[in-house]
Amino acid sequence: MLISSHLLKRGAKFWKTGQKEQARAIFKAIIHNDQKNEIAWFWYIYSLEYTQEKILALEKLLTIFPENQKAQLALQGLRSQESKILPQHSNTDTPI
């Protein structure tokens, strides 16, 4: 646990100084070794670049912590955001 705490602080420091790839790697390593580290999960998710990556990570987090309301709300928000970005197709969009 002490190692995870130290690594979280190190990752946060990397993040705050703009070294985002290094920070992401640290957070990913923490959750790889300790999947129940919620704080590392949220830092990791926050560090991801793409919405789809964040959605997949939140879904994984919710398999571990199904009652986590913060994760549920974040996932709902990202899915809503994604649905507004992706084009909506209807039958009239099909070329003849």
Short mmCIF file of C-alpha atoms in Angstrom, two decimals:
data_model
loop_
_atom_site.label_atom_id
_atom_site.label_comp_id
_atom_site.label_asym_id
_atom_site.label_seq_id
_atom_site.Cartn_x
_atom_site.Cartn_y
_atom_site.Cartn_z
CA MET A 1 0.00 0.00 0.00
CA LEU A 2 2.87 2.36 0.80
CA ILE A 3 4.34 1.74 -2.64
CA SER A 4 0.99 2.50 -4.31
CA SER A 5 0.70 5.73 -2.33
CA HIS A 6 4.20 6.77 -3.37
CA LEU A 7 3.51 5.89 -7.00
CA LEU A 8 0.20 7.79 -6.97
CA LYS A 9 1.99 10.90 -5.75
CA ARG A 10 4.67 10.44 -8.39
CA GLY A 11 2.08 9.96 -11.13
CA ALA A 12 0.16 13.03 -10.00
CA LYS A 13 3.36 15.05 -10.04
CA PHE A 14 4.12 13.88 -13.58
CA TRP A 15 0.57 14.80 -14.60
CA LYS A 16 0.76 18.28 -13.09
CA THR A 17 4.06 18.98 -14.86
CA GLY A 18 2.66 17.95 -18.25
CA GLN A 19 4.35 14.56 -18.45
CA LYS A 20 1.09 12.84 -19.19
CA GLU A 21 2.39 9.66 -20.82
CA GLN A 22 4.65 8.94 -17.85
CA ALA A 23 1.78 9.62 -15.46
CA ARG A 24 -0.57 7.33 -17.40
CA ALA A 25 2.02 4.54 -17.35
CA ILE A 26 2.35 4.82 -13.56
CA PHE A 27 -1.40 4.77 -12.99
CA LYS A 28 -1.77 1.80 -15.31
CA ALA A 29 0.98 -0.07 -13.45
CA ILE A 30 -0.72 0.59 -10.12
CA ILE A 31 -4.08 -0.79 -11.27
CA HIS A 32 -2.35 -3.71 -12.95
CA ASN A 33 -0.90 -4.68 -9.55
CA ASP A 34 -3.87 -3.59 -7.44
CA GLN A 35 -7.18 -3.54 -9.32
CA LYS A 36 -9.00 -2.39 -6.19
CA ASN A 37 -7.13 0.93 -6.03
CA GLU A 38 -10.00 3.29 -6.87
CA ILE A 39 -7.88 6.41 -6.74
CA ALA A 40 -5.45 5.00 -9.30
CA TRP A 41 -8.38 4.00 -11.52
CA PHE A 42 -9.74 7.55 -11.56
CA TRP A 43 -6.34 9.09 -12.23
CA TYR A 44 -5.81 6.55 -15.02
CA ILE A 45 -9.20 7.24 -16.58
CA TYR A 46 -8.63 10.99 -16.32
CA SER A 47 -5.27 10.55 -18.07
CA LEU A 48 -6.70 8.74 -21.09
CA GLU A 49 -6.94 10.78 -24.28
CA TYR A 50 -9.93 9.36 -26.06
CA THR A 51 -13.55 9.10 -24.99
CA GLN A 52 -13.83 5.45 -26.06
CA GLU A 53 -10.78 4.54 -23.94
CA LYS A 54 -12.34 6.29 -20.95
CA ILE A 55 -15.64 4.48 -21.49
CA LEU A 56 -13.93 1.08 -21.61
CA ALA A 57 -11.90 1.85 -18.47
CA LEU A 58 -14.99 3.07 -16.60
CA GLU A 59 -16.85 -0.10 -17.59
CA LYS A 60 -13.94 -2.16 -16.21
CA LEU A 61 -13.90 -0.08 -13.02
CA LEU A 62 -17.63 -0.68 -12.59
CA THR A 63 -17.12 -4.45 -12.80
CA ILE A 64 -14.86 -4.10 -9.76
CA PHE A 65 -16.87 -1.40 -7.96
CA PRO A 66 -20.43 -1.70 -9.32
CA GLU A 67 -21.87 0.73 -6.76
CA ASN A 68 -19.41 3.57 -7.49
CA GLN A 69 -21.72 6.48 -8.28
CA LYS A 70 -18.92 8.76 -9.48
CA ALA A 71 -17.95 6.17 -12.10
CA GLN A 72 -21.59 5.59 -13.08
CA LEU A 73 -22.16 9.31 -13.61
CA ALA A 74 -18.91 9.73 -15.52
CA LEU A 75 -19.80 6.81 -17.79
CA GLN A 76 -23.28 8.16 -18.39
CA GLY A 77 -21.85 11.59 -19.25
CA LEU A 78 -19.26 10.19 -21.65
CA ARG A 79 -21.82 8.00 -23.40
CA SER A 80 -24.11 11.00 -23.78
CA GLN A 81 -21.23 13.09 -25.13
CA GLU A 82 -20.24 10.32 -27.54
CA SER A 83 -23.80 9.92 -28.86
CA LYS A 84 -23.91 13.64 -29.70
CA ILE A 85 -20.65 13.40 -31.64
CA LEU A 86 -21.35 10.25 -33.64
CA PRO A 87 -23.60 10.73 -36.65
CA GLN A 88 -27.07 9.34 -36.32
CA HIS A 89 -28.12 7.08 -39.19
CA SER A 90 -31.63 6.54 -40.42
CA ASN A 91 -33.13 4.60 -43.27
CA THR A 92 -33.24 7.76 -45.39
CA ASP A 93 -29.43 8.07 -45.14
CA THR A 94 -28.91 4.95 -47.25
CA PRO A 95 -27.77 5.75 -50.78
CA ILE A 96 -29.90 4.38 -53.58
#
